[in-house]
């Protein structure tokens, strides 16, 4: 069995952002030469997510609106966590519901997706550099 470990870096210009990283992950799988295996993709920060869903702009806005309803950024004084001097309690909660990682099967050298599945990086406390781990195992 072979294994490849890579890191992708992201820095969004806004506090929140949703980036389709499918092609980057596919590129790493191609480079790895692995034909049959598994690909793990996980956010390495507790205020960002990696998740799988549709690449549709209306849905991305729906996610953002829904997450802001569940855990609004303002007022920042509404969260105990922000007593630490941070202002990102909402980002921790948003990350929790959108998830930490995804695992996708690799079949014949490609991500074995269902229809419309795409891998997204969800940022909830952006404007700084953050890392995503990609671990590919197989043969
Ligand atoms: Zn925090």
mmCIF file of N, CA and C and ligand atoms in Angstrom:
data_model
loop_
_atom_site.group_PDB
_atom_site.id
_atom_site.type_symbol
_atom_site.label_atom_id
_atom_site.label_comp_id
_atom_site.label_asym_id
_atom_site.label_seq_id
_atom_site.Cartn_x
_atom_site.Cartn_y
_atom_site.Cartn_z
ATOM 1 N N UNK A 1 0.834 -1.202 0.000
ATOM 2 C CA UNK A 1 0.000 0.000 0.000
ATOM 3 C C UNK A 1 0.870 1.252 0.000
ATOM 4 N N UNK A 2 0.417 2.259 -0.742
ATOM 5 C CA UNK A 2 1.135 3.528 -0.767
ATOM 6 C C UNK A 2 0.314 4.596 -0.058
ATOM 7 N N UNK A 3 1.005 5.643 0.317
ATOM 8 C CA UNK A 3 0.314 6.739 0.984
ATOM 9 C C UNK A 3 0.967 8.062 0.603
ATOM 10 N N UNK A 4 0.133 9.071 0.392
ATOM 11 C CA UNK A 4 0.605 10.409 0.030
ATOM 12 C C UNK A 4 -0.054 11.403 0.977
ATOM 13 N N UNK A 5 0.733 12.330 1.507
ATOM 14 C CA UNK A 5 0.198 13.363 2.398
ATOM 15 C C UNK A 5 0.518 14.734 1.808
ATOM 16 N N UNK A 6 -0.511 15.537 1.632
ATOM 17 C CA UNK A 6 -0.324 16.883 1.083
ATOM 18 C C UNK A 6 -1.148 17.867 1.907
ATOM 19 N N UNK A 7 -0.763 19.149 1.822
ATOM 20 C CA UNK A 7 -1.503 20.199 2.512
ATOM 21 C C UNK A 7 -1.912 21.269 1.514
ATOM 22 N N UNK A 8 -3.156 21.682 1.586
ATOM 23 C CA UNK A 8 -3.646 22.806 0.785
ATOM 24 C C UNK A 8 -3.827 23.989 1.736
ATOM 25 N N UNK A 9 -3.499 25.186 1.242
ATOM 26 C CA UNK A 9 -3.616 26.405 2.059
ATOM 27 C C UNK A 9 -4.702 27.300 1.484
ATOM 28 N N UNK A 10 -5.447 27.925 2.377
ATOM 29 C CA UNK A 10 -6.504 28.841 1.948
ATOM 30 C C UNK A 10 -6.467 30.096 2.811
ATOM 31 N N UNK A 11 -6.771 31.229 2.179
ATOM 32 C CA UNK A 11 -6.962 32.472 2.928
ATOM 33 C C UNK A 11 -8.085 33.242 2.244
ATOM 34 N N UNK A 12 -9.241 33.262 2.884
ATOM 35 C CA UNK A 12 -10.377 33.969 2.287
ATOM 36 C C UNK A 12 -10.280 35.453 2.634
ATOM 37 N N UNK A 13 -10.793 36.292 1.728
ATOM 38 C CA UNK A 13 -10.737 37.744 1.968
ATOM 39 C C UNK A 13 -11.849 38.183 2.917
ATOM 40 N N UNK A 14 -12.896 37.378 3.034
ATOM 41 C CA UNK A 14 -13.991 37.682 3.956
ATOM 42 C C UNK A 14 -13.941 36.738 5.154
ATOM 43 N N UNK A 15 -14.759 37.069 6.152
ATOM 44 C CA UNK A 15 -14.823 36.211 7.343
ATOM 45 C C UNK A 15 -15.296 34.802 6.971
ATOM 46 N N UNK A 16 -16.320 34.730 6.106
ATOM 47 C CA UNK A 16 -16.831 33.422 5.705
ATOM 48 C C UNK A 16 -16.676 33.223 4.209
ATOM 49 N N UNK A 17 -16.456 31.970 3.812
ATOM 50 C CA UNK A 17 -16.327 31.664 2.394
ATOM 51 C C UNK A 17 -16.484 30.179 2.150
ATOM 52 N N UNK A 18 -16.837 29.846 0.909
ATOM 53 C CA UNK A 18 -17.086 28.452 0.531
ATOM 54 C C UNK A 18 -16.338 28.217 -0.778
ATOM 55 N N UNK A 19 -15.325 27.354 -0.734
ATOM 56 C CA UNK A 19 -14.434 27.174 -1.883
ATOM 57 C C UNK A 19 -14.522 25.733 -2.358
ATOM 58 N N UNK A 20 -14.807 25.578 -3.640
ATOM 59 C CA UNK A 20 -14.838 24.239 -4.235
ATOM 60 C C UNK A 20 -13.395 23.777 -4.448
ATOM 61 N N UNK A 21 -12.974 22.752 -3.723
ATOM 62 C CA UNK A 21 -11.580 22.285 -3.791
ATOM 63 C C UNK A 21 -11.473 20.936 -4.509
ATOM 64 N N UNK A 22 -12.539 20.543 -5.201
ATOM 65 C CA UNK A 22 -12.567 19.226 -5.845
ATOM 66 C C UNK A 22 -11.412 19.047 -6.835
ATOM 67 N N UNK A 23 -11.186 20.065 -7.680
ATOM 68 C CA UNK A 23 -10.151 19.907 -8.708
ATOM 69 C C UNK A 23 -8.761 19.802 -8.097
ATOM 70 N N UNK A 24 -8.539 20.543 -7.016
ATOM 71 C CA UNK A 24 -7.232 20.446 -6.346
ATOM 72 C C UNK A 24 -7.005 19.050 -5.785
ATOM 73 N N UNK A 25 -8.061 18.482 -5.182
ATOM 74 C CA UNK A 25 -7.944 17.134 -4.618
ATOM 75 C C UNK A 25 -7.738 16.114 -5.740
ATOM 76 N N UNK A 26 -8.492 16.281 -6.830
ATOM 77 C CA UNK A 26 -8.330 15.374 -7.978
ATOM 78 C C UNK A 26 -6.905 15.439 -8.528
ATOM 79 N N UNK A 27 -6.353 16.644 -8.566
ATOM 80 C CA UNK A 27 -4.978 16.815 -9.052
ATOM 81 C C UNK A 27 -3.985 16.044 -8.193
ATOM 82 N N UNK A 28 -4.192 16.080 -6.871
ATOM 83 C CA UNK A 28 -3.294 15.356 -5.965
ATOM 84 C C UNK A 28 -3.428 13.848 -6.171
ATOM 85 N N UNK A 29 -4.643 13.387 -6.428
ATOM 86 C CA UNK A 29 -4.851 11.952 -6.664
ATOM 87 C C UNK A 29 -4.148 11.539 -7.961
ATOM 88 N N UNK A 30 -4.283 12.375 -9.007
ATOM 89 C CA UNK A 30 -3.596 12.078 -10.279
ATOM 90 C C UNK A 30 -2.085 11.979 -10.057
ATOM 91 N N UNK A 31 -1.538 12.978 -9.340
ATOM 92 C CA UNK A 31 -0.090 12.987 -9.069
ATOM 93 C C UNK A 31 0.341 11.751 -8.287
ATOM 94 N N UNK A 32 -0.525 11.284 -7.393
ATOM 95 C CA UNK A 32 -0.162 10.152 -6.532
ATOM 96 C C UNK A 32 -0.067 8.852 -7.332
ATOM 97 N N UNK A 33 -0.800 8.781 -8.444
ATOM 98 C CA UNK A 33 -0.821 7.562 -9.246
ATOM 99 C C UNK A 33 -1.634 6.441 -8.618
ATOM 100 N N UNK A 34 -2.239 6.716 -7.476
ATOM 101 C CA UNK A 34 -3.033 5.674 -6.793
ATOM 102 C C UNK A 34 -4.338 5.455 -7.562
ATOM 103 N N UNK A 35 -4.641 4.195 -7.855
ATOM 104 C CA UNK A 35 -5.808 3.845 -8.669
ATOM 105 C C UNK A 35 -6.984 3.376 -7.831
ATOM 106 N N UNK A 36 -6.679 2.664 -6.734
ATOM 107 C CA UNK A 36 -7.730 2.118 -5.869
ATOM 108 C C UNK A 36 -7.376 2.449 -4.430
ATOM 109 N N UNK A 37 -8.266 3.134 -3.735
ATOM 110 C CA UNK A 37 -7.951 3.491 -2.361
ATOM 111 C C UNK A 37 -8.965 4.442 -1.764
ATOM 112 N N UNK A 38 -8.475 5.243 -0.808
ATOM 113 C CA UNK A 38 -9.319 6.200 -0.099
ATOM 114 C C UNK A 38 -8.599 7.534 -0.017
ATOM 115 N N UNK A 39 -9.394 8.593 -0.038
ATOM 116 C CA UNK A 39 -8.851 9.942 0.093
ATOM 117 C C UNK A 39 -9.555 10.638 1.258
ATOM 118 N N UNK A 40 -8.767 11.013 2.256
ATOM 119 C CA UNK A 40 -9.267 11.783 3.405
ATOM 120 C C UNK A 40 -8.919 13.247 3.176
ATOM 121 N N UNK A 41 -9.891 14.124 3.385
ATOM 122 C CA UNK A 41 -9.636 15.570 3.302
ATOM 123 C C UNK A 41 -10.200 16.194 4.567
ATOM 124 N N UNK A 42 -9.345 16.817 5.382
ATOM 125 C CA UNK A 42 -9.867 17.434 6.602
ATOM 126 C C UNK A 42 -9.283 18.819 6.871
ATOM 127 N N UNK A 43 -10.164 19.671 7.407
ATOM 128 C CA UNK A 43 -9.730 20.991 7.856
ATOM 129 C C UNK A 43 -8.854 20.808 9.084
ATOM 130 N N UNK A 44 -7.767 21.594 9.173
ATOM 131 C CA UNK A 44 -6.864 21.473 10.321
ATOM 132 C C UNK A 44 -7.086 22.598 11.327
ATOM 133 N N UNK A 45 -8.197 23.300 11.173
ATOM 134 C CA UNK A 45 -8.529 24.417 12.064
ATOM 135 C C UNK A 45 -9.956 24.222 12.564
ATOM 136 N N UNK A 46 -10.212 24.623 13.793
ATOM 137 C CA UNK A 46 -11.502 24.331 14.420
ATOM 138 C C UNK A 46 -12.552 25.392 14.139
ATOM 139 N N UNK A 47 -12.242 26.266 13.183
ATOM 140 C CA UNK A 47 -13.240 27.239 12.731
ATOM 141 C C UNK A 47 -13.412 27.157 11.211
ATOM 142 N N UNK A 48 -13.089 25.995 10.638
ATOM 143 C CA UNK A 48 -13.265 25.753 9.199
ATOM 144 C C UNK A 48 -13.721 24.313 9.005
ATOM 145 N N UNK A 49 -14.374 24.059 7.877
ATOM 146 C CA UNK A 49 -14.941 22.734 7.595
ATOM 147 C C UNK A 49 -14.506 22.231 6.233
ATOM 148 N N UNK A 50 -14.561 20.919 6.077
ATOM 149 C CA UNK A 50 -14.541 20.311 4.752
ATOM 150 C C UNK A 50 -15.804 19.466 4.665
ATOM 151 N N UNK A 51 -16.567 19.679 3.590
ATOM 152 C CA UNK A 51 -17.828 18.943 3.448
ATOM 153 C C UNK A 51 -18.082 18.657 1.974
ATOM 154 N N UNK A 52 -19.046 17.789 1.719
ATOM 155 C CA UNK A 52 -19.408 17.452 0.342
ATOM 156 C C UNK A 52 -20.856 17.851 0.107
ATOM 157 N N UNK A 53 -21.049 18.627 -0.970
ATOM 158 C CA UNK A 53 -22.417 18.888 -1.426
ATOM 159 C C UNK A 53 -22.376 19.516 -2.816
ATOM 160 N N UNK A 54 -23.485 20.073 -3.223
ATOM 161 C CA UNK A 54 -23.676 20.570 -4.578
ATOM 162 C C UNK A 54 -22.925 21.883 -4.800
ATOM 163 N N UNK A 55 -22.333 22.038 -5.992
ATOM 164 C CA UNK A 55 -21.700 23.300 -6.378
ATOM 165 C C UNK A 55 -22.757 24.169 -7.051
ATOM 166 N N UNK A 56 -23.628 24.745 -6.247
ATOM 167 C CA UNK A 56 -24.724 25.559 -6.783
ATOM 168 C C UNK A 56 -24.786 26.836 -5.955
ATOM 169 N N UNK A 57 -24.727 27.984 -6.634
ATOM 170 C CA UNK A 57 -24.538 29.250 -5.916
ATOM 171 C C UNK A 57 -25.687 29.559 -4.959
ATOM 172 N N UNK A 58 -26.916 29.206 -5.345
ATOM 173 C CA UNK A 58 -28.044 29.435 -4.447
ATOM 174 C C UNK A 58 -27.905 28.639 -3.161
ATOM 175 N N UNK A 59 -27.455 27.403 -3.301
ATOM 176 C CA UNK A 59 -27.288 26.556 -2.116
ATOM 177 C C UNK A 59 -26.190 27.105 -1.201
ATOM 178 N N UNK A 60 -25.104 27.616 -1.807
ATOM 179 C CA UNK A 60 -24.023 28.182 -0.978
ATOM 180 C C UNK A 60 -24.556 29.350 -0.150
ATOM 181 N N UNK A 61 -25.394 30.192 -0.770
ATOM 182 C CA UNK A 61 -25.990 31.316 -0.032
ATOM 183 C C UNK A 61 -26.953 30.788 1.026
ATOM 184 N N UNK A 62 -27.697 29.724 0.689
ATOM 185 C CA UNK A 62 -28.617 29.119 1.666
ATOM 186 C C UNK A 62 -27.853 28.608 2.893
ATOM 187 N N UNK A 63 -26.713 27.959 2.651
ATOM 188 C CA UNK A 63 -25.883 27.505 3.780
ATOM 189 C C UNK A 63 -25.495 28.684 4.656
ATOM 190 N N UNK A 64 -25.018 29.744 3.994
ATOM 191 C CA UNK A 64 -24.521 30.882 4.747
ATOM 192 C C UNK A 64 -25.644 31.533 5.557
ATOM 193 N N UNK A 65 -26.806 31.685 4.938
ATOM 194 C CA UNK A 65 -27.951 32.282 5.650
ATOM 195 C C UNK A 65 -28.375 31.394 6.823
ATOM 196 N N UNK A 66 -28.416 30.096 6.579
ATOM 197 C CA UNK A 66 -28.840 29.130 7.603
ATOM 198 C C UNK A 66 -27.865 29.132 8.783
ATOM 199 N N UNK A 67 -26.565 29.138 8.468
ATOM 200 C CA UNK A 67 -25.558 29.123 9.534
ATOM 201 C C UNK A 67 -25.605 30.417 10.347
ATOM 202 N N UNK A 68 -25.865 31.536 9.674
ATOM 203 C CA UNK A 68 -25.971 32.812 10.397
ATOM 204 C C UNK A 68 -27.216 32.848 11.285
ATOM 205 N N UNK A 69 -28.264 32.146 10.868
ATOM 206 C CA UNK A 69 -29.454 32.065 11.721
ATOM 207 C C UNK A 69 -29.169 31.200 12.942
ATOM 208 N N UNK A 70 -28.470 30.079 12.714
ATOM 209 C CA UNK A 70 -28.181 29.152 13.817
ATOM 210 C C UNK A 70 -27.204 29.755 14.811
ATOM 211 N N UNK A 71 -26.169 30.409 14.298
ATOM 212 C CA UNK A 71 -25.096 30.946 15.145
ATOM 213 C C UNK A 71 -24.650 32.282 14.558
ATOM 214 N N UNK A 72 -25.429 33.338 14.821
ATOM 215 C CA UNK A 72 -25.074 34.640 14.252
ATOM 216 C C UNK A 72 -23.726 35.142 14.784
ATOM 217 N N UNK A 73 -22.959 35.787 13.907
ATOM 218 C CA UNK A 73 -21.665 36.324 14.360
ATOM 219 C C UNK A 73 -21.871 37.412 15.417
ATOM 220 N N UNK A 74 -22.845 38.315 15.152
ATOM 221 C CA UNK A 74 -23.139 39.423 16.063
ATOM 222 C C UNK A 74 -24.399 39.092 16.875
ATOM 223 N N UNK A 75 -24.521 39.532 18.100
ATOM 224 C CA UNK A 75 -23.498 40.266 18.838
ATOM 225 C C UNK A 75 -22.438 39.307 19.386
ATOM 226 N N UNK A 76 -21.179 39.671 19.229
ATOM 227 C CA UNK A 76 -20.106 38.781 19.683
ATOM 228 C C UNK A 76 -20.147 38.606 21.198
ATOM 229 N N UNK A 77 -20.756 39.575 21.904
ATOM 230 C CA UNK A 77 -20.850 39.468 23.370
ATOM 231 C C UNK A 77 -21.856 38.397 23.793
ATOM 232 N N UNK A 78 -22.604 37.829 22.836
ATOM 233 C CA UNK A 78 -23.593 36.806 23.159
ATOM 234 C C UNK A 78 -23.000 35.430 23.410
ATOM 235 N N UNK A 79 -21.683 35.286 23.274
ATOM 236 C CA UNK A 79 -21.038 33.975 23.425
ATOM 237 C C UNK A 79 -20.012 34.003 24.565
ATOM 238 N N UNK A 80 -20.053 32.985 25.406
ATOM 239 C CA UNK A 80 -19.083 32.891 26.504
ATOM 240 C C UNK A 80 -17.659 32.753 25.966
ATOM 241 N N UNK A 81 -17.488 31.993 24.871
ATOM 242 C CA UNK A 81 -16.152 31.769 24.305
ATOM 243 C C UNK A 81 -15.459 33.084 23.973
ATOM 244 N N UNK A 82 -16.236 34.088 23.580
ATOM 245 C CA UNK A 82 -15.629 35.358 23.174
ATOM 246 C C UNK A 82 -15.085 36.149 24.358
ATOM 247 N N UNK A 83 -15.376 35.693 25.587
ATOM 248 C CA UNK A 83 -14.750 36.312 26.769
ATOM 249 C C UNK A 83 -13.245 36.111 26.778
ATOM 250 N N UNK A 84 -12.761 35.113 25.987
ATOM 251 C CA UNK A 84 -11.319 34.878 25.898
ATOM 252 C C UNK A 84 -10.613 36.008 25.157
ATOM 253 N N UNK A 85 -11.429 36.912 24.565
ATOM 254 C CA UNK A 85 -10.842 37.975 23.762
ATOM 255 C C UNK A 85 -10.976 37.707 22.275
ATOM 256 N N UNK A 86 -11.400 36.473 21.925
ATOM 257 C CA UNK A 86 -11.660 36.153 20.527
ATOM 258 C C UNK A 86 -13.065 36.637 20.156
ATOM 259 N N UNK A 87 -13.358 36.599 18.856
ATOM 260 C CA UNK A 87 -14.712 36.953 18.420
ATOM 261 C C UNK A 87 -15.266 35.866 17.505
ATOM 262 N N UNK A 88 -14.768 34.619 17.704
ATOM 263 C CA UNK A 88 -15.090 33.588 16.707
ATOM 264 C C UNK A 88 -15.901 32.420 17.265
ATOM 265 N N UNK A 89 -16.637 32.642 18.355
ATOM 266 C CA UNK A 89 -17.458 31.541 18.892
ATOM 267 C C UNK A 89 -18.410 31.005 17.833
ATOM 268 N N UNK A 90 -19.014 31.916 17.069
ATOM 269 C CA UNK A 90 -19.953 31.468 16.028
ATOM 270 C C UNK A 90 -19.251 30.566 15.017
ATOM 271 N N UNK A 91 -17.992 30.871 14.706
ATOM 272 C CA UNK A 91 -17.238 30.085 13.718
ATOM 273 C C UNK A 91 -17.004 28.657 14.213
ATOM 274 N N UNK A 92 -16.736 28.500 15.523
ATOM 275 C CA UNK A 92 -16.588 27.151 16.082
ATOM 276 C C UNK A 92 -17.885 26.358 15.911
ATOM 277 N N UNK A 93 -19.026 27.022 16.179
ATOM 278 C CA UNK A 93 -20.316 26.334 16.093
ATOM 279 C C UNK A 93 -20.658 25.996 14.645
ATOM 280 N N UNK A 94 -20.362 26.925 13.737
ATOM 281 C CA UNK A 94 -20.634 26.680 12.311
ATOM 282 C C UNK A 94 -19.795 25.515 11.803
ATOM 283 N N UNK A 95 -18.536 25.476 12.220
ATOM 284 C CA UNK A 95 -17.669 24.373 11.806
ATOM 285 C C UNK A 95 -18.217 23.023 12.290
ATOM 286 N N UNK A 96 -18.740 23.036 13.533
ATOM 287 C CA UNK A 96 -19.218 21.777 14.093
ATOM 288 C C UNK A 96 -20.327 21.178 13.243
ATOM 289 N N UNK A 97 -21.232 22.028 12.816
ATOM 290 C CA UNK A 97 -22.386 21.498 12.070
ATOM 291 C C UNK A 97 -22.029 21.156 10.630
ATOM 292 N N UNK A 98 -21.042 21.834 10.047
ATOM 293 C CA UNK A 98 -20.645 21.549 8.656
ATOM 294 C C UNK A 98 -19.592 20.432 8.576
ATOM 295 N N UNK A 99 -19.006 20.071 9.697
ATOM 296 C CA UNK A 99 -18.133 18.900 9.719
ATOM 297 C C UNK A 99 -16.661 19.212 9.565
ATOM 298 N N UNK A 100 -15.856 18.262 9.979
ATOM 299 C CA UNK A 100 -14.403 18.395 9.948
ATOM 300 C C UNK A 100 -13.783 17.842 8.681
ATOM 301 N N UNK A 101 -14.298 16.662 8.210
ATOM 302 C CA UNK A 101 -13.598 15.982 7.126
ATOM 303 C C UNK A 101 -14.549 15.220 6.231
ATOM 304 N N UNK A 102 -13.996 14.797 5.092
ATOM 305 C CA UNK A 102 -14.699 13.859 4.222
ATOM 306 C C UNK A 102 -13.722 12.757 3.833
ATOM 307 N N UNK A 103 -14.266 11.580 3.552
ATOM 308 C CA UNK A 103 -13.495 10.460 3.014
ATOM 309 C C UNK A 103 -14.192 10.032 1.729
ATOM 310 N N UNK A 104 -13.443 9.966 0.643
ATOM 311 C CA UNK A 104 -14.018 9.600 -0.650
ATOM 312 C C UNK A 104 -13.238 8.415 -1.206
ATOM 313 N N UNK A 105 -13.955 7.440 -1.755
ATOM 314 C CA UNK A 105 -13.308 6.293 -2.398
ATOM 315 C C UNK A 105 -12.642 6.740 -3.692
ATOM 316 N N UNK A 106 -11.488 6.124 -3.975
ATOM 317 C CA UNK A 106 -10.819 6.307 -5.260
ATOM 318 C C UNK A 106 -11.001 5.016 -6.049
ATOM 319 N N UNK A 107 -11.615 5.130 -7.215
ATOM 320 C CA UNK A 107 -11.845 3.977 -8.086
ATOM 321 C C UNK A 107 -11.285 4.309 -9.465
ATOM 322 N N UNK A 108 -10.434 3.455 -9.970
ATOM 323 C CA UNK A 108 -9.793 3.666 -11.277
ATOM 324 C C UNK A 108 -9.166 5.057 -11.372
ATOM 325 N N UNK A 109 -8.516 5.468 -10.269
ATOM 326 C CA UNK A 109 -7.749 6.712 -10.282
ATOM 327 C C UNK A 109 -8.558 7.975 -10.116
ATOM 328 N N UNK A 110 -9.868 7.826 -9.838
ATOM 329 C CA UNK A 110 -10.719 9.022 -9.726
ATOM 330 C C UNK A 110 -11.554 8.987 -8.462
ATOM 331 N N UNK A 111 -11.945 10.192 -7.984
ATOM 332 C CA UNK A 111 -12.887 10.283 -6.872
ATOM 333 C C UNK A 111 -14.193 9.624 -7.302
ATOM 334 N N UNK A 112 -14.658 8.674 -6.504
ATOM 335 C CA UNK A 112 -15.849 7.901 -6.882
ATOM 336 C C UNK A 112 -17.085 8.576 -6.291
ATOM 337 N N UNK A 113 -17.500 9.669 -6.930
ATOM 338 C CA UNK A 113 -18.586 10.513 -6.432
ATOM 339 C C UNK A 113 -19.950 10.037 -6.898
ATOM 340 N N UNK A 114 -20.964 10.349 -6.103
ATOM 341 C CA UNK A 114 -22.334 10.306 -6.581
ATOM 342 C C UNK A 114 -22.583 11.538 -7.433
ATOM 343 N N UNK A 115 -23.744 11.574 -8.107
ATOM 344 C CA UNK A 115 -24.035 12.722 -8.956
ATOM 345 C C UNK A 115 -24.045 14.011 -8.137
ATOM 346 N N UNK A 116 -23.397 15.049 -8.645
ATOM 347 C CA UNK A 116 -23.391 16.397 -8.059
ATOM 348 C C UNK A 116 -22.494 16.546 -6.847
ATOM 349 N N UNK A 117 -21.860 15.492 -6.394
ATOM 350 C CA UNK A 117 -21.019 15.635 -5.205
ATOM 351 C C UNK A 117 -19.743 16.414 -5.537
ATOM 352 N N UNK A 118 -19.451 17.410 -4.715
ATOM 353 C CA UNK A 118 -18.236 18.203 -4.830
ATOM 354 C C UNK A 118 -17.689 18.431 -3.427
ATOM 355 N N UNK A 119 -16.370 18.578 -3.339
ATOM 356 C CA UNK A 119 -15.736 18.800 -2.032
ATOM 357 C C UNK A 119 -15.550 20.306 -1.815
ATOM 358 N N UNK A 120 -16.015 20.774 -0.684
ATOM 359 C CA UNK A 120 -15.920 22.197 -0.343
ATOM 360 C C UNK A 120 -15.096 22.428 0.912
ATOM 361 N N UNK A 121 -14.361 23.533 0.883
ATOM 362 C CA UNK A 121 -13.751 24.093 2.086
ATOM 363 C C UNK A 121 -14.679 25.196 2.577
ATOM 364 N N UNK A 122 -15.149 25.086 3.785
ATOM 365 C CA UNK A 122 -16.007 26.109 4.388
ATOM 366 C C UNK A 122 -15.207 26.881 5.425
ATOM 367 N N UNK A 123 -15.118 28.173 5.215
ATOM 368 C CA UNK A 123 -14.361 29.043 6.140
ATOM 369 C C UNK A 123 -15.341 29.885 6.952
ATOM 370 N N UNK A 124 -15.140 29.925 8.270
ATOM 371 C CA UNK A 124 -16.053 30.673 9.125
ATOM 372 C C UNK A 124 -15.346 31.736 9.963
ATOM 373 N N UNK A 125 -14.027 31.775 9.879
ATOM 374 C CA UNK A 125 -13.244 32.808 10.580
ATOM 375 C C UNK A 125 -11.991 33.064 9.741
ATOM 376 N N UNK A 126 -12.204 33.677 8.591
ATOM 377 C CA UNK A 126 -11.161 33.764 7.575
ATOM 378 C C UNK A 126 -10.223 34.945 7.743
ATOM 379 N N UNK A 127 -9.671 35.363 6.620
ATOM 380 C CA UNK A 127 -8.713 36.466 6.551
ATOM 381 C C UNK A 127 -7.400 36.112 7.227
ATOM 382 N N UNK A 128 -7.107 34.798 7.284
ATOM 383 C CA UNK A 128 -5.788 34.323 7.688
ATOM 384 C C UNK A 128 -5.562 32.967 7.038
ATOM 385 N N UNK A 129 -4.287 32.592 6.922
ATOM 386 C CA UNK A 129 -3.946 31.367 6.216
ATOM 387 C C UNK A 129 -4.317 30.138 7.047
ATOM 388 N N UNK A 130 -4.987 29.197 6.387
ATOM 389 C CA UNK A 130 -5.381 27.970 7.080
ATOM 390 C C UNK A 130 -5.120 26.772 6.185
ATOM 391 N N UNK A 131 -4.940 25.629 6.834
ATOM 392 C CA UNK A 131 -4.499 24.426 6.146
ATOM 393 C C UNK A 131 -5.566 23.345 6.085
ATOM 394 N N UNK A 132 -5.524 22.592 4.986
ATOM 395 C CA UNK A 132 -6.364 21.405 4.831
ATOM 396 C C UNK A 132 -5.440 20.234 4.530
ATOM 397 N N UNK A 133 -5.633 19.130 5.235
ATOM 398 C CA UNK A 133 -4.836 17.920 5.007
ATOM 399 C C UNK A 133 -5.523 17.046 3.965
ATOM 400 N N UNK A 134 -4.719 16.536 3.033
ATOM 401 C CA UNK A 134 -5.212 15.537 2.082
ATOM 402 C C UNK A 134 -4.330 14.304 2.239
ATOM 403 N N UNK A 135 -4.919 13.189 2.637
ATOM 404 C CA UNK A 135 -4.181 11.928 2.807
ATOM 405 C C UNK A 135 -4.789 10.900 1.865
ATOM 406 N N UNK A 136 -3.954 10.395 0.977
ATOM 407 C CA UNK A 136 -4.418 9.434 -0.035
ATOM 408 C C UNK A 136 -3.722 8.112 0.246
ATOM 409 N N UNK A 137 -4.500 7.049 0.421
ATOM 410 C CA UNK A 137 -3.913 5.741 0.651
ATOM 411 C C UNK A 137 -4.492 4.736 -0.339
ATOM 412 N N UNK A 138 -3.691 3.793 -0.741
ATOM 413 C CA UNK A 138 -4.159 2.779 -1.672
ATOM 414 C C UNK A 138 -3.022 2.246 -2.511
ATOM 415 N N UNK A 139 -3.367 1.749 -3.704
ATOM 416 C CA UNK A 139 -2.324 1.231 -4.584
ATOM 417 C C UNK A 139 -2.700 1.422 -6.043
HETATM 418 ZN ZN1 LIG B 1 -12.079 30.560 19.245
#
